[in-house]
CSV table of C-alpha atoms in Angstrom, one decimal:
chain,number,residue,atom,x,y,z
D,158,MET,CA,127.2,48.1,93.5
D,159,PRO,CA,126.4,49.3,89.9
D,160,SER,CA,126.8,46.8,87.1
D,161,HIS,CA,126.0,48.9,84.1
D,162,VAL,CA,128.2,48.6,81.0
D,163,SER,CA,128.4,50.6,77.8
D,164,ALA,CA,126.7,47.9,75.8
D,165,ASP,CA,123.6,48.1,78.1
D,166,ARG,CA,123.3,51.8,77.6
D,167,SER,CA,123.8,51.7,73.8
D,168,SER,CA,121.2,49.0,73.3
D,169,ALA,CA,118.3,50.9,75.0
D,170,GLN,CA,115.4,51.6,72.6
D,171,PRO,CA,114.6,55.3,72.1
D,172,PRO,CA,111.0,56.4,72.8
D,173,SER,CA,108.8,56.9,69.8
D,174,ARG,CA,108.9,60.3,68.2
D,175,GLY,CA,105.1,60.7,68.5
D,176,SER,CA,105.0,60.0,72.2
D,177,VAL,CA,107.8,62.6,72.8
D,178,ASP,CA,106.0,65.1,70.6
D,179,ALA,CA,102.9,64.7,72.7
D,180,LEU,CA,104.8,65.3,75.9
D,181,ILE,CA,106.5,68.4,74.4
D,182,SER,CA,103.0,69.8,73.4
D,183,GLN,CA,101.7,69.2,77.0
D,184,ALA,CA,104.8,70.8,78.5
D,185,ARG,CA,104.5,73.9,76.3
D,186,ARG,CA,100.7,74.3,77.0
D,187,LEU,CA,101.5,74.1,80.7
D,188,LYS,CA,104.3,76.7,80.3
D,189,GLY,CA,101.9,79.0,78.5
D,190,ASP,CA,99.3,78.6,81.3
D,191,VAL,CA,101.9,79.3,84.0
D,192,ASP,CA,103.2,82.4,82.1
D,193,ALA,CA,99.6,83.7,81.7
D,194,VAL,CA,98.9,83.4,85.4
D,195,ARG,CA,102.3,85.0,86.2
D,196,ARG,CA,101.5,88.1,84.0
D,197,ASP,CA,98.0,88.4,85.5
D,198,THR,CA,99.4,88.5,89.1
D,199,GLN,CA,102.3,90.9,88.6
D,200,GLY,CA,102.1,93.9,90.9
D,201,ASP,CA,104.4,96.9,91.4
D,202,GLY,CA,107.0,94.8,93.4
D,203,SER,CA,106.4,96.6,96.7
D,204,ASP,CA,104.6,93.7,98.3
D,205,PRO,CA,106.9,90.9,99.7
D,206,THR,CA,104.2,88.3,99.1
D,207,GLU,CA,103.9,89.3,95.4
D,208,ARG,CA,107.7,89.2,95.0
D,209,TRP,CA,107.8,85.7,96.5
D,210,GLN,CA,104.9,84.5,94.2
D,211,ARG,CA,106.6,86.0,91.1
D,212,ALA,CA,109.9,84.3,92.0
D,213,LEU,CA,108.0,81.0,92.3
D,214,TYR,CA,106.4,81.5,88.9
D,215,ASP,CA,109.9,82.3,87.4
D,216,LEU,CA,111.3,79.2,88.9
D,217,ALA,CA,108.5,77.1,87.5
D,218,LEU,CA,109.0,78.6,84.0
D,219,HIS,CA,112.7,77.8,84.1
D,220,GLN,CA,112.0,74.2,85.0
D,221,LEU,CA,109.4,73.9,82.3
D,222,ASP,CA,111.9,75.5,79.8
D,223,ASP,CA,114.3,72.8,80.9
D,224,LEU,CA,111.7,70.1,80.5
D,225,ASP,CA,110.9,71.4,77.0
D,226,GLU,CA,114.6,71.4,75.9
D,227,HIS,CA,115.3,68.0,77.4
D,228,LEU,CA,112.3,66.4,75.6
D,229,ALA,CA,113.4,68.0,72.4
D,230,GLN,CA,116.9,66.6,72.9
D,231,LEU,CA,115.3,63.2,73.7
D,232,ARG,CA,113.3,63.3,70.4
D,233,ASP,CA,116.2,64.5,68.2
D,234,GLY,CA,118.9,62.4,69.8
D,235,PRO,CA,122.3,63.6,71.1
D,236,LEU,CA,124.4,66.0,69.2
D,237,PRO,CA,127.5,64.4,67.6
D,238,ALA,CA,130.7,64.7,69.6
D,239,GLY,CA,134.3,65.8,68.8
D,240,PRO,CA,135.9,67.9,66.1
D,241,ALA,CA,134.2,66.0,63.3
D,242,ALA,CA,130.8,67.4,64.2
D,243,GLU,CA,129.3,70.4,62.5
D,244,GLU,CA,129.6,72.9,65.3
D,245,PRO,CA,129.3,76.7,65.4
D,246,PRO,CA,132.6,78.7,65.6
D,247,ALA,CA,134.4,78.7,68.9
D,248,GLU,CA,133.2,82.3,69.6
D,249,ALA,CA,129.5,81.2,69.4
D,250,ALA,CA,130.2,78.1,71.5
D,251,GLN,CA,131.6,80.3,74.3
D,252,ALA,CA,128.7,82.7,74.3
D,253,PRO,CA,125.8,82.1,76.6
D,254,SER,CA,122.8,81.2,74.5
D,255,GLY,CA,119.7,81.1,76.7
D,256,PRO,CA,117.9,77.8,76.7
D,257,LEU,CA,120.9,75.9,75.1
D,258,LEU,CA,122.8,76.3,78.4
D,259,SER,CA,120.1,74.3,80.2
D,260,ARG,CA,120.4,71.3,77.9
D,261,VAL,CA,122.3,68.1,78.8
D,262,GLY,CA,125.7,67.1,77.6
D,263,SER,CA,127.4,63.7,78.1
D,264,ALA,CA,130.9,62.5,78.5
D,265,GLU,CA,132.8,59.2,78.9
D,266,TRP,CA,136.3,58.7,80.2
D,267,ASN,CA,138.1,55.4,79.3
D,268,LEU,CA,140.5,54.5,82.2
D,269,LEU,CA,142.3,51.9,80.1
D,270,THR,CA,143.3,54.2,77.2
D,271,ASP,CA,143.0,57.6,79.1
D,272,GLU,CA,140.8,58.8,76.3
D,273,ALA,CA,137.8,61.2,76.8
D,274,SER,CA,134.7,61.6,74.6
D,275,TRP,CA,132.3,64.5,74.9
D,276,SER,CA,129.0,65.2,73.2
D,277,GLY,CA,128.8,68.4,71.2
D,278,GLU,CA,126.3,69.8,73.8
D,279,LEU,CA,128.9,69.5,76.5
D,280,TYR,CA,131.3,71.7,74.6
D,281,ARG,CA,128.6,74.3,74.5
D,282,ILE,CA,127.8,74.0,78.2
D,283,LEU,CA,131.5,74.4,79.2
D,284,GLY,CA,132.1,77.1,76.6
D,285,ARG,CA,134.9,75.1,74.9
D,286,ASP,CA,136.0,75.1,71.3
D,287,PRO,CA,134.5,71.9,69.8
D,288,ALA,CA,137.7,71.5,67.7
D,289,SER,CA,139.7,71.1,70.9
D,290,PRO,CA,140.2,67.7,72.5
D,291,ALA,CA,138.0,66.6,75.3
D,292,LEU,CA,139.6,67.0,78.7
D,293,THR,CA,140.7,63.9,80.7
D,294,LEU,CA,139.6,63.4,84.3
D,295,ASP,CA,142.9,64.7,85.4
D,296,GLU,CA,142.4,67.9,83.3
D,297,LEU,CA,138.7,68.4,84.1
D,298,PRO,CA,139.4,70.3,87.5
D,299,SER,CA,141.1,73.0,85.6
D,300,LEU,CA,137.7,74.3,84.5
D,301,VAL,CA,136.3,74.2,88.0
D,302,LEU,CA,136.3,77.1,90.5
D,303,GLU,CA,139.1,76.5,92.9
D,304,GLU,CA,136.9,76.2,96.0
D,305,ASP,CA,134.8,73.5,94.3
D,306,ARG,CA,137.6,71.3,93.1
D,307,PRO,CA,137.9,69.2,96.2
D,308,GLN,CA,134.2,68.3,95.8
D,309,LEU,CA,134.6,67.2,92.2
D,310,THR,CA,137.8,65.2,93.1
D,311,ALA,CA,135.9,63.5,95.9
D,312,MET,CA,133.0,62.5,93.7
D,313,VAL,CA,135.2,61.2,90.9
D,314,THR,CA,137.4,59.3,93.4
D,315,ASP,CA,134.4,57.6,95.1
D,316,CYS,CA,133.0,56.6,91.7
D,317,LEU,CA,136.2,55.1,90.4
D,318,ILE,CA,137.4,53.4,93.6
D,319,ASP,CA,134.2,52.6,95.4
D,320,ALA,CA,131.9,52.4,92.4
D,321,LYS,CA,129.6,55.0,93.9
D,322,PRO,CA,127.3,57.0,91.6
D,323,ILE,CA,128.1,60.6,91.0
D,324,ASP,CA,125.4,63.2,91.8
D,325,GLY,CA,126.6,66.7,92.7
D,326,GLU,CA,127.2,70.2,91.5
D,327,PHE,CA,130.2,72.4,91.1
D,328,ARG,CA,130.9,75.8,89.5
D,329,ILE,CA,132.9,76.1,86.3
D,330,VAL,CA,134.7,79.1,84.9
D,331,ARG,CA,134.1,79.5,81.1
D,332,PRO,CA,136.8,81.1,78.9
D,333,ASP,CA,134.9,84.4,78.9
D,334,ARG,CA,135.3,84.3,82.8
D,335,GLU,CA,131.6,83.7,83.3
D,336,VAL,CA,130.9,81.4,86.3
D,337,ARG,CA,128.2,78.8,85.7
D,338,THR,CA,126.8,76.0,87.9
D,339,VAL,CA,126.9,72.5,86.5
D,340,HIS,CA,125.0,69.4,87.8
D,341,MET,CA,126.9,66.2,87.1
D,342,MET,CA,125.4,62.7,87.3
D,343,GLY,CA,127.5,59.6,86.5
D,344,GLU,CA,128.3,56.0,87.1
D,345,PRO,CA,131.3,53.7,86.7
D,346,VAL,CA,131.3,51.2,83.8
D,347,LEU,CA,132.5,47.8,85.0
D,348,ASP,CA,133.9,44.8,83.1
D,349,ALA,CA,132.9,41.2,83.6
D,350,ASP,CA,135.1,40.7,86.7
D,351,GLY,CA,133.7,43.9,88.3
D,352,SER,CA,136.7,46.2,87.6
D,353,THR,CA,136.1,49.8,86.6
D,354,THR,CA,137.0,50.4,83.0
D,355,SER,CA,135.5,53.8,82.4
D,356,MET,CA,133.2,56.4,83.8
D,357,TRP,CA,130.3,58.1,82.0
D,358,ALA,CA,128.4,61.2,83.1
D,359,VAL,CA,125.7,63.6,82.0
D,360,LEU,CA,126.3,67.3,82.8
D,361,ARG,CA,123.6,70.0,82.9
D,362,ASP,CA,124.0,73.7,83.2
D,363,VAL,CA,121.6,74.6,86.1
D,364,SER,CA,122.8,78.2,86.6
D,365,GLU,CA,119.5,79.8,85.7
D,366,LEU,CA,117.5,77.2,87.7
D,367,ARG,CA,119.7,77.8,90.8
D,368,ARG,CA,119.4,81.6,90.3
D,369,SER,CA,115.6,81.2,90.3
D,370,GLU,CA,115.7,79.0,93.4
D,371,ARG,CA,117.9,81.6,95.2
D,372,ALA,CA,115.3,84.3,94.2
D,373,VAL,CA,112.5,82.2,95.7
D,374,SER,CA,114.5,81.6,98.9
D,375,GLU,CA,115.5,85.2,99.2
D,376,THR,CA,112.0,86.5,98.7
D,377,ARG,CA,110.6,83.9,101.0
D,378,ASP,CA,113.1,85.0,103.7
D,379,SER,CA,112.2,88.6,102.9
D,380,LEU,CA,108.5,87.9,103.3
D,381,GLN,CA,109.2,86.1,106.6
D,382,ARG,CA,111.2,89.1,107.9
D,383,SER,CA,108.5,91.5,106.7
D,384,ARG,CA,105.9,89.5,108.6
D,385,GLN,CA,108.0,89.4,111.7
D,386,ARG,CA,108.7,93.1,111.4
D,387,ALA,CA,104.9,93.8,110.9
D,388,GLN,CA,104.1,91.7,114.0
D,389,THR,CA,106.6,93.6,116.1
D,390,GLU,CA,105.4,97.0,114.8
D,391,HIS,CA,101.8,96.0,115.5
D,392,ARG,CA,102.7,95.0,119.1
D,393,VAL,CA,104.7,98.2,119.7
D,394,ALA,CA,101.9,100.4,118.3
D,395,VAL,CA,99.3,98.6,120.4
D,396,GLU,CA,101.3,99.0,123.5
D,397,VAL,CA,101.9,102.8,122.8
D,398,GLN,CA,98.2,103.3,122.1
D,399,GLU,CA,97.1,101.5,125.2
D,400,ALA,CA,99.5,103.5,127.3
D,401,VAL,CA,98.3,106.9,126.2
D,402,LEU,CA,94.6,106.5,125.5
D,403,PRO,CA,92.4,107.2,128.6
D,404,PRO,CA,92.5,104.2,130.9
D,405,TRP,CA,88.8,104.3,131.8
D,406,HIS,CA,86.4,101.8,130.4
D,407,GLY,CA,82.6,102.2,130.4
D,408,SER,CA,81.1,105.5,131.4
D,409,LEU,CA,83.0,108.5,132.9
D,410,ARG,CA,81.3,111.4,134.7
D,411,LEU,CA,82.9,114.8,134.5
D,412,PRO,CA,83.3,116.7,136.6
D,413,ARG,CA,83.4,114.1,139.3
D,414,ARG,CA,82.0,116.5,141.8
D,415,GLY,CA,79.4,119.3,141.5
D,416,ALA,CA,76.5,119.9,139.2
D,417,GLY,CA,76.3,120.0,135.4
D,418,SER,CA,78.0,116.7,134.8
D,419,LEU,CA,78.6,114.9,131.5
D,420,ASP,CA,78.1,111.2,131.0
D,421,ILE,CA,81.0,110.2,128.7
D,422,ALA,CA,81.9,107.0,126.9
D,423,ALA,CA,84.4,106.3,124.1
D,424,HIS,CA,85.6,103.4,122.0
D,425,TYR,CA,88.5,102.7,119.5
D,426,LEU,CA,87.5,100.6,116.5
D,427,SER,CA,90.4,98.7,115.0
D,428,ALA,CA,90.8,98.1,111.2
D,429,PRO,CA,90.5,94.3,110.5
D,430,ALA,CA,91.9,94.9,107.0
D,431,SER,CA,95.2,96.3,108.4
D,432,GLU,CA,97.8,94.8,110.7
D,433,LEU,CA,99.1,98.2,111.7
D,434,ILE,CA,97.6,100.7,114.2
D,435,GLY,CA,96.9,104.2,113.0
D,436,GLY,CA,97.1,107.5,114.8
D,437,ASP,CA,93.5,107.8,116.0
D,438,TRP,CA,93.0,109.1,119.5
D,439,TYR,CA,90.3,110.3,121.9
D,440,ASP,CA,90.4,112.1,125.2
D,441,ALA,CA,88.2,113.3,128.0
D,442,LEU,CA,89.8,115.2,130.9
D,443,GLU,CA,88.5,117.1,133.9
D,444,LEU,CA,90.0,120.6,133.9
D,445,PRO,CA,90.4,123.2,136.6
D,446,ALA,CA,87.2,125.1,137.8
D,447,GLY,CA,85.1,122.0,136.9
D,448,GLU,CA,85.4,122.4,133.1
D,449,SER,CA,85.9,119.3,130.8
D,450,LEU,CA,88.1,118.7,127.8
D,451,LEU,CA,86.7,116.5,125.0
D,452,GLY,CA,88.7,115.7,121.9
D,453,VAL,CA,89.3,113.3,119.1
D,454,GLY,CA,92.0,113.3,116.4
D,455,ASP,CA,93.9,111.4,113.8
D,456,LEU,CA,97.4,111.4,112.2
D,457,THR,CA,98.2,110.1,108.7
D,458,GLY,CA,100.0,106.8,108.5
D,459,ARG,CA,100.2,103.7,110.6
D,460,GLY,CA,102.7,102.0,112.8
D,461,PRO,CA,104.9,102.7,115.8
D,462,VAL,CA,106.2,106.1,114.5
D,463,VAL,CA,102.7,107.4,114.0
D,464,THR,CA,101.5,106.1,117.4
D,465,SER,CA,104.5,107.7,119.0
D,466,THR,CA,103.7,111.0,117.4
D,467,MET,CA,100.1,110.6,118.5
D,468,ALA,CA,101.3,110.1,122.1
D,469,MET,CA,103.3,113.3,121.9
D,470,LEU,CA,100.3,115.2,120.4
D,471,LEU,CA,97.9,113.9,123.0
D,472,GLY,CA,100.3,114.8,125.8
D,473,ALA,CA,100.5,118.4,124.4
D,474,VAL,CA,96.7,118.6,124.2
D,475,ARG,CA,96.4,117.6,127.9
D,476,GLY,CA,99.1,119.9,129.1
D,477,MET,CA,97.8,123.0,127.2
D,478,ALA,CA,94.2,122.3,128.2
D,479,MET,CA,95.2,122.0,131.9
D,480,ALA,CA,97.0,125.3,131.6
D,481,GLY,CA,93.8,127.0,130.4
D,482,THR,CA,94.6,127.3,126.7
D,483,ARG,CA,91.4,127.9,124.7
D,484,PRO,CA,90.6,125.5,121.8
D,485,GLY,CA,91.4,127.9,118.9
D,486,GLU,CA,94.8,128.8,120.4
D,487,LEU,CA,95.4,125.2,121.3
D,488,MET,CA,95.0,124.1,117.7
D,489,ALA,CA,97.4,126.7,116.5
D,490,LEU,CA,100.0,125.5,119.0
D,491,LEU,CA,99.5,121.9,118.0
D,492,ASN,CA,99.9,122.9,114.4
D,493,ARG,CA,103.3,124.5,115.1
D,494,LEU,CA,104.3,121.5,117.2
D,495,LEU,CA,103.5,119.0,114.4
D,496,ASP,CA,105.1,121.2,111.8
D,497,SER,CA,108.4,121.3,113.8
D,498,ALA,CA,108.4,117.6,114.7
D,499,GLY,CA,111.4,115.5,113.6
D,500,ARG,CA,109.1,113.4,111.5
D,501,PRO,CA,106.7,115.7,109.7
D,502,ALA,CA,103.1,114.4,109.6
D,503,LEU,CA,99.6,115.7,108.9
D,504,GLY,CA,96.8,115.4,111.4
D,505,SER,CA,93.2,116.4,112.1
D,506,ALA,CA,91.5,117.1,115.4
D,507,VAL,CA,88.5,118.5,117.3
D,508,CYS,CA,89.0,119.9,120.7
D,509,CYS,CA,86.1,121.0,122.9
D,510,ARG,CA,86.0,122.8,126.3
D,511,TYR,CA,82.7,122.4,128.2
D,512,ARG,CA,81.7,124.8,131.0
D,513,PRO,CA,78.9,123.2,133.1
D,514,ALA,CA,77.9,126.5,134.8
D,515,ASP,CA,76.1,127.7,131.7
D,516,ARG,CA,76.4,124.5,129.5
D,517,THR,CA,78.6,126.3,127.0
D,518,LEU,CA,80.7,124.2,124.6
D,519,THR,CA,83.6,126.1,123.0
D,520,TRP,CA,85.4,124.2,120.3
D,521,ALA,CA,87.8,124.3,117.4
D,522,GLN,CA,88.7,122.0,114.6
D,523,ALA,CA,91.6,121.3,112.2
D,524,GLY,CA,90.4,119.7,109.0
D,525,HIS,CA,88.3,117.3,111.0
D,526,PRO,CA,84.6,116.2,110.9
D,527,ALA,CA,82.5,118.5,113.0
D,528,PRO,CA,80.7,117.0,116.1
D,529,VAL,CA,77.2,115.7,115.7
D,530,LEU,CA,74.6,117.1,118.2
D,531,TYR,CA,71.6,115.0,118.9
D,532,ARG,CA,68.6,116.7,120.5
D,533,ALA,CA,64.9,115.6,120.8
D,534,GLY,CA,65.3,112.6,118.4
D,535,THR,CA,67.1,114.5,115.6
D,536,GLY,CA,70.7,115.2,114.8
D,537,ARG,CA,72.8,117.9,113.1
D,538,ARG,CA,76.4,118.7,112.6
D,539,LEU,CA,77.7,121.8,114.3
D,540,ALA,CA,78.8,124.5,111.9
D,541,PRO,CA,82.6,124.3,111.9
D,542,PRO,CA,84.9,127.3,112.5
D,543,ASP,CA,87.9,127.8,110.2
D,544,GLY,CA,90.8,125.4,110.6
D,545,VAL,CA,93.1,123.5,108.2
D,546,LEU,CA,94.9,120.2,108.8
D,547,LEU,CA,97.6,120.2,111.4
D,548,GLY,CA,101.0,120.3,110.0
D,549,ALA,CA,99.9,121.7,106.6
D,550,THR,CA,101.2,125.2,107.1
D,551,PRO,CA,103.1,126.7,110.2
D,552,THR,CA,101.2,130.0,110.1
D,553,ALA,CA,97.6,128.7,110.0
D,554,ALA,CA,95.0,130.4,112.1
D,555,TYR,CA,92.2,128.5,113.8
D,556,GLY,CA,88.7,129.8,114.6
D,557,GLN,CA,86.6,129.0,117.6
D,558,ALA,CA,82.9,128.4,117.9
D,559,GLU,CA,80.4,128.2,120.8
D,560,GLU,CA,77.3,126.1,121.3
D,561,THR,CA,74.9,126.2,124.2
D,562,LEU,CA,73.8,122.7,125.2
D,563,GLU,CA,70.7,121.5,126.9
D,564,VAL,CA,70.0,118.8,129.4
D,565,GLY,CA,69.6,115.5,127.5
D,566,ASP,CA,71.7,116.7,124.6
D,567,LEU,CA,74.2,114.2,123.3
D,568,LEU,CA,77.4,115.2,121.5
D,569,LEU,CA,79.2,112.7,119.3
D,570,LEU,CA,82.8,113.2,118.2
D,571,HIS,CA,84.5,110.8,115.8
D,572,THR,CA,87.5,110.4,113.5
D,573,ALA,CA,87.1,110.3,109.7
D,574,GLY,CA,87.6,106.5,109.5
D,575,LEU,CA,84.3,105.8,111.3
D,576,VAL,CA,82.0,106.4,108.3
D,577,PRO,CA,84.0,106.3,105.1
D,578,GLY,CA,81.8,106.2,102.0
D,579,ARG,CA,78.6,105.8,104.1
D,580,ALA,CA,76.8,109.0,103.1
D,581,GLY,CA,73.4,108.4,101.6
D,582,ALA,CA,72.5,109.0,97.9
D,583,ASP,CA,70.8,112.2,99.0
D,584,GLY,CA,73.9,113.5,100.8
D,585,SER,CA,72.6,112.8,104.3
D,586,ASP,CA,75.1,111.8,106.8
D,587,ALA,CA,74.8,108.2,108.0
D,588,LEU,CA,75.4,109.3,111.6
D,589,LEU,CA,72.3,111.5,111.5
D,590,ASP,CA,70.2,108.5,110.6
D,591,LEU,CA,71.1,107.1,114.1
D,592,ALA,CA,69.1,109.8,115.9
D,593,PRO,CA,66.1,107.7,116.8
D,594,ARG,CA,68.3,104.9,118.2
D,595,ILE,CA,70.4,107.5,120.1
D,596,ALA,CA,67.3,109.0,121.6
D,597,ASP,CA,66.3,105.6,123.1
D,598,ALA,CA,69.8,104.9,124.6
D,599,ALA,CA,69.9,104.6,128.3
D,600,ASP,CA,73.3,106.3,128.7
D,601,ALA,CA,76.4,107.3,126.8
D,602,GLN,CA,77.7,103.8,126.8
D,603,ASP,CA,74.6,102.5,125.1
D,604,CYS,CA,75.0,105.2,122.4
D,605,VAL,CA,78.6,104.1,121.7
D,606,ARG,CA,77.4,100.5,121.4
D,607,ALA,CA,74.8,101.6,118.9
D,608,VAL,CA,77.4,103.4,116.8
D,609,VAL,CA,79.9,100.5,117.0
D,610,ALA,CA,77.2,98.0,116.0
D,611,GLU,CA,76.4,100.1,112.9
D,612,PHE,CA,79.8,101.0,111.6
D,613,ASP,CA,82.3,98.4,112.9
D,614,THR,CA,82.4,96.2,109.8
D,615,ALA,CA,84.9,93.7,108.5
D,616,GLU,CA,85.5,95.9,105.4
D,617,ARG,CA,86.9,98.7,107.5
D,618,GLN,CA,90.2,100.0,106.0
D,619,ASP,CA,91.2,102.4,108.8
D,620,GLY,CA,90.9,102.5,112.6
D,621,ALA,CA,88.5,105.0,114.1
D,622,CYS,CA,87.6,106.6,117.4
D,623,VAL,CA,84.1,107.6,118.7
D,624,LEU,CA,83.4,109.6,121.8
D,625,VAL,CA,79.9,110.4,123.2
D,626,ALA,CA,79.1,112.9,125.9
D,627,ARG,CA,75.5,113.4,127.2
D,628,VAL,CA,74.5,116.4,129.3
D,629,GLU,CA,73.1,115.0,132.5
D,630,SER,CA,72.1,118.2,134.4
């Protein structure tokens, strides 16, 4: 049970002014350092992690502000209490004044005389006129928000009857109707026979501190929700992508029967720097009369919406190709489809139709890197026909080009994310430099491995697809 008395508290020696000044200087230096780091790390507010970090910095600054004010009050001593003190007018006392509201006020209630004594700072905290008398314990709940009054009553009762220390918070309503949060700590003062004669307390306005803590909590919760949402979106996007991309792994031979086959391999390269799946796709499909469809493409954006649109687009490509639609017309129809979609998007694509009877490759492109043709140890990009991005304009026309292939030729299709910024200083395409390694590859799968080994780096910002087709006969 506490045994403090007023005499004990009044006889305590104050700390030396020099030691308190040194602590104030240290606190202010630390506050300046924290504020400098906070300014350096401020972003545009769109990143939940940045918002959470900024809220933590704000909370730390509020606490350091409080520490600075409390040390200054410790150095200067408590403000005088009661109407005899030199106080600002009542209007000024009732107005919020920034750091003053986080300072500490004190009070003592004498149970024998029913008198109350408040420090000048407590008047400021509670927004009361310093010329008015201090409120008794019975009158104090009139300042408190109605739903918090039972909590205050319970704390005071436990202190006075059971000699329990007070340590709790409640909200007060100032005369200007502003609601503030006050933290109260106190103890009973006992006489020689252990009877409670009075109660003293210190009260601190912690409204700004609690507001900062709520901001930290809310941004932390928002960050957690954002992470969970990102994980869910990633899982859904992966599932959609796995469901619609060709199920074959390793090499594929098309057509499966007959002469003039293509040895085909493909690979999707994920983006380590991003948690979301993009709209990259590849496809190889055997068409009627022994012809083959080869294609790659990309949609702007990332996440489940993009992968769902990619699935729709890929389904349309397969359906139109099976119906005999030529590459140029197919691109025009895809463009209209994407333009009329419920969620407008931009995309690029290359679609090729290979006829094995005369090894003719007919192809079209929409704002996409042209295929690379490797022959006899060298590589070149095919000259692209006209074609703008899918979804850019509903009336776009798409050209069509033909290329006659030879046995041993290797055709490489890829999306733009494969080689971003990898062109040499002389303008040569980094993919063309792979020609010697491509020439030594045993099959299409080995070619894909060589490309992946060269370009699948940790710095990749976007996903990418690569598809290789080698003419076997």
